[in-house]
Amino acid sequence: MSRQDFTPAPGAAPLVRQVRAQAIMETKLLLRNGEQLLLAVVIPVLALVGGVLAAKRLGLDWQEKPVDVLTPGVLALAVMSTSFTSLAIATGFERRYGLLKRLGASPLPRFGLLAGKVIALLGVQVLQGVVIVAVATAFGWAPVGGLAGVGIGVGAALLGTAAFGGLGLALAGALRAEATLAVANLVYLLLMMGGGVVLPRDTYGAVGSAVIQFLPSAALGDAMRDGFMDGALNPGAFVVLGAWAVAAGVIASRSFKWE
């Protein structure tokens, strides 16, 4: 009979395993929260269904079918809702309850915590995309951009995630949880209605279009529409999104408070 070694071997788990566990926990927390699901899935789907039905009743003069015009914008709205509003609110209350402070005492480094949050966001966005595409397909959506358009859309979504995620962390790190909740929801509503994310910018008139073209919401919406509707890369929109991503990352890194 061989002898077994029961000598304790204390130590932290490998970093990859820590980040994976953190990402799984973050994903479960996002999916179990009713408010987060409302922002992530229900509102974008309602915007798509309501927009398609309203466009038919109002007789909006678009060259393409309403679902072809609205679906890329709704996908952009879903990215914004998860990366900005959901992330800001969840992180704000994690600060308030001292969760971030306690995690700081664990072997998981801070960049590992952020990596877990990013992976969770991307996972939720994949689920959002599956639901929205299924609903859009039921309405007859047929993206003209093909595989090139899908690639452009994914690139725009990743850049938009970086931009809005940085803004969300900056907001959550600078304000109290209650203030973060109010500001994040208010900004979300304003950008959804007037930020050029769901509707094309030309629906806001020449002046309005010129004003909102530099917003991250309009840039993300433009990039997604040009990609899925024409298979075309919009360099200006990607430059605007990249500038917002860099600026938001710098602001978040300097202003974020872990306690």
mmCIF file of C-alpha atoms in Angstrom:
data_model
loop_
_atom_site.group_PDB
_atom_site.id
_atom_site.type_symbol
_atom_site.label_atom_id
_atom_site.label_comp_id
_atom_site.label_asym_id
_atom_site.label_seq_id
_atom_site.Cartn_x
_atom_site.Cartn_y
_atom_site.Cartn_z
ATOM 1 C CA MET A 1 0.000 0.000 0.000
ATOM 2 C CA SER A 2 1.475 3.346 -1.100
ATOM 3 C CA ARG A 3 1.759 6.253 1.339
ATOM 4 C CA GLN A 4 -0.286 9.383 0.551
ATOM 5 C CA ASP A 5 1.086 12.920 1.043
ATOM 6 C CA PHE A 6 -1.264 15.174 3.010
ATOM 7 C CA THR A 7 1.230 18.002 3.455
ATOM 8 C CA PRO A 8 -0.611 21.399 3.162
ATOM 9 C CA ALA A 9 0.355 23.472 0.129
ATOM 10 C CA PRO A 10 -1.071 26.947 0.772
ATOM 11 C CA GLY A 11 -0.929 29.516 -2.022
ATOM 12 C CA ALA A 12 -3.009 31.455 -4.488
ATOM 13 C CA ALA A 13 -4.573 29.804 -7.505
ATOM 14 C CA PRO A 14 -3.051 30.603 -10.915
ATOM 15 C CA LEU A 15 -4.039 34.058 -12.203
ATOM 16 C CA VAL A 16 -5.964 32.673 -15.173
ATOM 17 C CA ARG A 17 -8.130 30.579 -12.853
ATOM 18 C CA GLN A 18 -8.726 33.581 -10.580
ATOM 19 C CA VAL A 19 -9.794 35.792 -13.514
ATOM 20 C CA ARG A 20 -12.041 33.035 -14.881
ATOM 21 C CA ALA A 21 -13.749 32.593 -11.519
ATOM 22 C CA GLN A 22 -14.210 36.358 -11.180
ATOM 23 C CA ALA A 23 -15.663 36.601 -14.707
ATOM 24 C CA ILE A 24 -18.135 33.779 -14.008
ATOM 25 C CA MET A 25 -19.236 35.433 -10.777
ATOM 26 C CA GLU A 26 -19.625 38.843 -12.479
ATOM 27 C CA THR A 27 -21.684 37.274 -15.268
ATOM 28 C CA LYS A 28 -24.004 35.530 -12.814
ATOM 29 C CA LEU A 29 -24.496 38.747 -10.857
ATOM 30 C CA LEU A 30 -25.381 40.639 -14.037
ATOM 31 C CA LEU A 31 -27.844 37.999 -15.246
ATOM 32 C CA ARG A 32 -29.521 37.554 -11.845
ATOM 33 C CA ASN A 33 -30.181 41.279 -11.390
ATOM 34 C CA GLY A 34 -33.601 42.257 -12.709
ATOM 35 C CA GLU A 35 -32.634 45.874 -13.326
ATOM 36 C CA GLN A 36 -29.562 44.813 -15.257
ATOM 37 C CA LEU A 37 -31.639 42.460 -17.423
ATOM 38 C CA LEU A 38 -34.077 45.304 -18.074
ATOM 39 C CA LEU A 39 -31.257 47.478 -19.352
ATOM 40 C CA ALA A 40 -29.412 44.727 -21.176
ATOM 41 C CA VAL A 41 -32.216 42.916 -22.991
ATOM 42 C CA VAL A 42 -35.747 44.220 -22.404
ATOM 43 C CA ILE A 43 -35.219 47.876 -23.362
ATOM 44 C CA PRO A 44 -33.198 47.142 -26.553
ATOM 45 C CA VAL A 45 -35.744 44.539 -27.703
ATOM 46 C CA LEU A 46 -38.646 46.904 -26.978
ATOM 47 C CA ALA A 47 -36.830 49.663 -28.883
ATOM 48 C CA LEU A 48 -36.463 47.353 -31.876
ATOM 49 C CA VAL A 49 -40.017 46.003 -31.887
ATOM 50 C CA GLY A 50 -41.577 49.378 -31.099
ATOM 51 C CA GLY A 51 -39.449 51.146 -33.696
ATOM 52 C CA VAL A 52 -40.318 48.693 -36.469
ATOM 53 C CA LEU A 53 -44.054 48.835 -35.715
ATOM 54 C CA ALA A 54 -44.045 52.618 -35.346
ATOM 55 C CA ALA A 55 -42.119 53.089 -38.594
ATOM 56 C CA LYS A 56 -44.774 51.140 -40.489
ATOM 57 C CA ARG A 57 -47.614 53.138 -38.952
ATOM 58 C CA LEU A 58 -45.894 56.513 -39.385
ATOM 59 C CA GLY A 59 -44.716 55.754 -42.909
ATOM 60 C CA LEU A 60 -41.122 56.854 -42.332
ATOM 61 C CA ASP A 61 -39.389 57.491 -45.640
ATOM 62 C CA TRP A 62 -36.330 55.233 -45.491
ATOM 63 C CA GLN A 63 -34.858 53.610 -48.570
ATOM 64 C CA GLU A 64 -34.266 50.411 -46.620
ATOM 65 C CA LYS A 65 -36.702 48.406 -44.529
ATOM 66 C CA PRO A 66 -37.166 49.827 -40.993
ATOM 67 C CA VAL A 67 -35.777 46.661 -39.420
ATOM 68 C CA ASP A 68 -32.614 46.945 -41.540
ATOM 69 C CA VAL A 69 -32.104 50.530 -40.360
ATOM 70 C CA LEU A 70 -32.995 49.992 -36.693
ATOM 71 C CA THR A 71 -31.276 46.694 -35.911
ATOM 72 C CA PRO A 72 -27.649 47.975 -36.081
ATOM 73 C CA GLY A 73 -28.625 50.912 -33.865
ATOM 74 C CA VAL A 74 -30.320 48.628 -31.348
ATOM 75 C CA LEU A 75 -27.208 46.438 -31.224
ATOM 76 C CA ALA A 76 -25.215 49.616 -30.494
ATOM 77 C CA LEU A 77 -27.749 50.531 -27.790
ATOM 78 C CA ALA A 78 -27.251 47.112 -26.195
ATOM 79 C CA VAL A 79 -23.480 47.667 -26.078
ATOM 80 C CA MET A 80 -24.006 51.068 -24.448
ATOM 81 C CA SER A 81 -26.503 49.761 -21.894
ATOM 82 C CA THR A 82 -24.195 46.995 -20.664
ATOM 83 C CA SER A 83 -20.828 48.727 -20.935
ATOM 84 C CA PHE A 84 -21.896 52.040 -19.436
ATOM 85 C CA THR A 85 -25.089 51.974 -17.410
ATOM 86 C CA SER A 86 -24.977 48.442 -16.021
ATOM 87 C CA LEU A 87 -21.250 48.581 -15.295
ATOM 88 C CA ALA A 88 -21.457 51.996 -13.615
ATOM 89 C CA ILE A 89 -24.384 51.048 -11.362
ATOM 90 C CA ALA A 90 -22.982 47.646 -10.380
ATOM 91 C CA THR A 91 -19.511 49.032 -9.643
ATOM 92 C CA GLY A 92 -20.906 51.980 -7.719
ATOM 93 C CA PHE A 93 -22.785 49.731 -5.322
ATOM 94 C CA GLU A 94 -19.813 47.371 -5.041
ATOM 95 C CA ARG A 95 -17.842 50.382 -3.757
ATOM 96 C CA ARG A 96 -20.608 51.335 -1.359
ATOM 97 C CA TYR A 97 -20.853 47.854 0.170
ATOM 98 C CA GLY A 98 -17.066 47.572 0.472
ATOM 99 C CA LEU A 99 -16.855 44.658 -1.934
ATOM 100 C CA LEU A 100 -14.006 46.198 -3.940
ATOM 101 C CA LYS A 101 -12.074 46.888 -0.727
ATOM 102 C CA ARG A 102 -12.456 43.268 0.397
ATOM 103 C CA LEU A 103 -11.442 41.948 -3.010
ATOM 104 C CA GLY A 104 -8.343 44.116 -2.700
ATOM 105 C CA ALA A 105 -7.272 41.917 0.213
ATOM 106 C CA SER A 106 -7.589 38.756 -1.895
ATOM 107 C CA PRO A 107 -4.844 37.313 -4.133
ATOM 108 C CA LEU A 108 -6.750 38.640 -7.165
ATOM 109 C CA PRO A 109 -4.887 41.749 -8.386
ATOM 110 C CA ARG A 110 -6.797 44.836 -9.443
ATOM 111 C CA PHE A 111 -6.128 44.312 -13.139
ATOM 112 C CA GLY A 112 -7.457 40.776 -12.691
ATOM 113 C CA LEU A 113 -10.652 42.184 -11.221
ATOM 114 C CA LEU A 114 -11.015 44.559 -14.187
ATOM 115 C CA ALA A 115 -10.275 41.719 -16.605
ATOM 116 C CA GLY A 116 -13.035 39.667 -14.995
ATOM 117 C CA LYS A 117 -15.479 42.549 -15.419
ATOM 118 C CA VAL A 118 -14.520 42.998 -19.084
ATOM 119 C CA ILE A 119 -14.923 39.282 -19.849
ATOM 120 C CA ALA A 120 -18.320 39.288 -18.132
ATOM 121 C CA LEU A 121 -19.403 42.314 -20.190
ATOM 122 C CA LEU A 122 -18.372 40.637 -23.427
ATOM 123 C CA GLY A 123 -20.209 37.444 -22.461
ATOM 124 C CA VAL A 124 -23.416 39.339 -21.713
ATOM 125 C CA GLN A 125 -23.076 41.260 -24.981
ATOM 126 C CA VAL A 126 -22.903 37.993 -26.903
ATOM 127 C CA LEU A 127 -26.175 36.911 -25.269
ATOM 128 C CA GLN A 128 -27.699 40.306 -26.061
ATOM 129 C CA GLY A 129 -26.647 39.981 -29.691
ATOM 130 C CA VAL A 130 -28.184 36.515 -30.002
ATOM 131 C CA VAL A 131 -31.546 37.702 -28.627
ATOM 132 C CA ILE A 132 -31.662 40.909 -30.700
ATOM 133 C CA VAL A 133 -30.602 39.172 -33.923
ATOM 134 C CA ALA A 134 -33.264 36.484 -33.353
ATOM 135 C CA VAL A 135 -35.986 39.120 -32.925
ATOM 136 C CA ALA A 136 -34.717 41.122 -35.914
ATOM 137 C CA THR A 137 -34.610 38.007 -38.079
ATOM 138 C CA ALA A 138 -38.234 37.312 -37.173
ATOM 139 C CA PHE A 139 -39.054 40.760 -38.614
ATOM 140 C CA GLY A 140 -37.126 39.946 -41.806
ATOM 141 C CA TRP A 141 -33.737 41.527 -41.067
ATOM 142 C CA ALA A 142 -31.144 40.703 -43.723
ATOM 143 C CA PRO A 143 -27.792 42.456 -43.170
ATOM 144 C CA VAL A 144 -26.437 43.520 -46.563
ATOM 145 C CA GLY A 145 -22.888 43.988 -45.313
ATOM 146 C CA GLY A 146 -22.193 40.252 -45.167
ATOM 147 C CA LEU A 147 -19.192 38.895 -43.303
ATOM 148 C CA ALA A 148 -17.288 42.159 -43.775
ATOM 149 C CA GLY A 149 -20.142 44.002 -42.131
ATOM 150 C CA VAL A 150 -20.191 41.540 -39.230
ATOM 151 C CA GLY A 151 -16.453 42.042 -38.730
ATOM 152 C CA ILE A 152 -16.845 45.817 -38.766
ATOM 153 C CA GLY A 153 -19.747 45.590 -36.351
ATOM 154 C CA VAL A 154 -17.771 43.426 -33.930
ATOM 155 C CA GLY A 155 -14.825 45.837 -34.108
ATOM 156 C CA ALA A 156 -17.104 48.799 -33.433
ATOM 157 C CA ALA A 157 -18.718 46.950 -30.522
ATOM 158 C CA LEU A 158 -15.323 46.214 -28.930
ATOM 159 C CA LEU A 159 -14.196 49.833 -29.310
ATOM 160 C CA GLY A 160 -17.548 51.045 -28.005
ATOM 161 C CA THR A 161 -17.199 48.707 -25.020
ATOM 162 C CA ALA A 162 -13.817 50.259 -24.213
ATOM 163 C CA ALA A 163 -15.178 53.807 -24.522
ATOM 164 C CA PHE A 164 -18.396 53.317 -22.561
ATOM 165 C CA GLY A 165 -16.750 50.983 -20.049
ATOM 166 C CA GLY A 166 -14.154 53.646 -19.245
ATOM 167 C CA LEU A 167 -16.884 56.250 -18.837
ATOM 168 C CA GLY A 168 -18.871 53.913 -16.597
ATOM 169 C CA LEU A 169 -15.908 53.186 -14.326
ATOM 170 C CA ALA A 170 -15.008 56.879 -14.181
ATOM 171 C CA LEU A 171 -18.572 57.700 -13.110
ATOM 172 C CA ALA A 172 -18.745 54.894 -10.547
ATOM 173 C CA GLY A 173 -15.373 55.826 -9.092
ATOM 174 C CA ALA A 174 -16.144 59.511 -8.687
ATOM 175 C CA LEU A 175 -19.728 59.595 -7.350
ATOM 176 C CA ARG A 176 -21.681 57.948 -4.549
ATOM 177 C CA ALA A 177 -23.701 54.873 -5.489
ATOM 178 C CA GLU A 178 -27.065 56.663 -5.426
ATOM 179 C CA ALA A 179 -25.720 59.518 -7.561
ATOM 180 C CA THR A 180 -24.148 57.024 -9.965
ATOM 181 C CA LEU A 181 -27.510 55.258 -10.313
ATOM 182 C CA ALA A 182 -29.301 58.508 -11.135
ATOM 183 C CA VAL A 183 -26.677 59.959 -13.479
ATOM 184 C CA ALA A 184 -26.075 56.691 -15.353
ATOM 185 C CA ASN A 185 -29.795 56.196 -16.034
ATOM 186 C CA LEU A 186 -30.277 59.854 -17.024
ATOM 187 C CA VAL A 187 -27.334 59.836 -19.449
ATOM 188 C CA TYR A 188 -28.543 56.520 -20.885
ATOM 189 C CA LEU A 189 -32.016 57.904 -21.584
ATOM 190 C CA LEU A 190 -30.661 61.124 -23.107
ATOM 191 C CA LEU A 191 -28.251 59.290 -25.397
ATOM 192 C CA MET A 192 -30.889 56.719 -26.388
ATOM 193 C CA MET A 193 -33.379 59.413 -27.377
ATOM 194 C CA GLY A 194 -31.101 62.131 -28.722
ATOM 195 C CA GLY A 195 -27.627 60.651 -29.064
ATOM 196 C CA GLY A 196 -27.895 59.197 -32.562
ATOM 197 C CA VAL A 197 -27.460 55.626 -31.420
ATOM 198 C CA VAL A 198 -30.760 53.994 -32.458
ATOM 199 C CA LEU A 199 -31.879 56.374 -35.225
ATOM 200 C CA PRO A 200 -29.602 57.547 -38.049
ATOM 201 C CA ARG A 201 -28.110 60.999 -37.496
ATOM 202 C CA ASP A 202 -29.898 62.503 -40.513
ATOM 203 C CA THR A 203 -33.211 62.139 -38.673
ATOM 204 C CA TYR A 204 -32.038 64.884 -36.278
ATOM 205 C CA GLY A 205 -31.617 67.473 -39.062
ATOM 206 C CA ALA A 206 -28.426 69.063 -40.379
ATOM 207 C CA VAL A 207 -27.639 71.044 -37.227
ATOM 208 C CA GLY A 208 -28.454 68.215 -34.863
ATOM 209 C CA SER A 209 -26.435 65.754 -36.894
ATOM 210 C CA ALA A 210 -23.397 68.045 -36.871
ATOM 211 C CA VAL A 211 -23.664 68.488 -33.096
ATOM 212 C CA ILE A 212 -24.059 64.848 -32.066
ATOM 213 C CA GLN A 213 -21.552 63.334 -34.507
ATOM 214 C CA PHE A 214 -18.815 63.612 -31.884
ATOM 215 C CA LEU A 215 -20.763 61.748 -29.197
ATOM 216 C CA PRO A 216 -19.658 58.142 -28.586
ATOM 217 C CA SER A 217 -23.255 57.001 -28.974
ATOM 218 C CA ALA A 218 -23.587 58.514 -32.464
ATOM 219 C CA ALA A 219 -20.157 57.248 -33.499
ATOM 220 C CA LEU A 220 -21.023 53.713 -32.374
ATOM 221 C CA GLY A 221 -24.400 53.838 -34.112
ATOM 222 C CA ASP A 222 -22.856 55.193 -37.341
ATOM 223 C CA ALA A 223 -20.128 52.543 -37.369
ATOM 224 C CA MET A 224 -22.627 49.716 -36.797
ATOM 225 C CA ARG A 225 -25.077 50.992 -39.447
ATOM 226 C CA ASP A 226 -22.393 51.491 -42.103
ATOM 227 C CA GLY A 227 -21.002 48.040 -41.376
ATOM 228 C CA PHE A 228 -24.214 46.020 -41.315
ATOM 229 C CA MET A 229 -26.099 47.996 -43.998
ATOM 230 C CA ASP A 230 -23.299 48.569 -46.533
ATOM 231 C CA GLY A 231 -20.322 46.500 -45.407
ATOM 232 C CA ALA A 232 -18.399 49.785 -45.284
ATOM 233 C CA LEU A 233 -15.890 50.995 -42.718
ATOM 234 C CA ASN A 234 -16.623 54.470 -41.320
ATOM 235 C CA PRO A 235 -13.151 55.831 -40.458
ATOM 236 C CA GLY A 236 -14.499 59.006 -38.838
ATOM 237 C CA ALA A 237 -16.734 57.070 -36.464
ATOM 238 C CA PHE A 238 -13.898 54.740 -35.479
ATOM 239 C CA VAL A 239 -11.601 57.712 -34.821
ATOM 240 C CA VAL A 240 -14.225 59.323 -32.566
ATOM 241 C CA LEU A 241 -14.781 56.045 -30.704
ATOM 242 C CA GLY A 242 -11.027 55.542 -30.315
ATOM 243 C CA ALA A 243 -10.575 59.054 -28.924
ATOM 244 C CA TRP A 244 -13.385 58.475 -26.414
ATOM 245 C CA ALA A 245 -11.885 55.113 -25.419
ATOM 246 C CA VAL A 246 -8.467 56.642 -24.726
ATOM 247 C CA ALA A 247 -9.869 59.679 -22.919
ATOM 248 C CA ALA A 248 -12.268 57.611 -20.802
ATOM 249 C CA GLY A 249 -9.507 55.158 -19.885
ATOM 250 C CA VAL A 250 -7.196 57.964 -18.748
ATOM 251 C CA ILE A 251 -9.946 59.648 -16.721
ATOM 252 C CA ALA A 252 -10.994 56.360 -15.098
ATOM 253 C CA SER A 253 -7.407 55.420 -14.206
ATOM 254 C CA ARG A 254 -6.843 58.787 -12.493
ATOM 255 C CA SER A 255 -10.182 59.296 -10.776
ATOM 256 C CA PHE A 256 -11.363 55.799 -9.809
ATOM 257 C CA LYS A 257 -11.519 55.114 -6.076
ATOM 258 C CA TRP A 258 -11.579 51.534 -4.841
ATOM 259 C CA GLU A 259 -13.049 52.411 -1.425
#
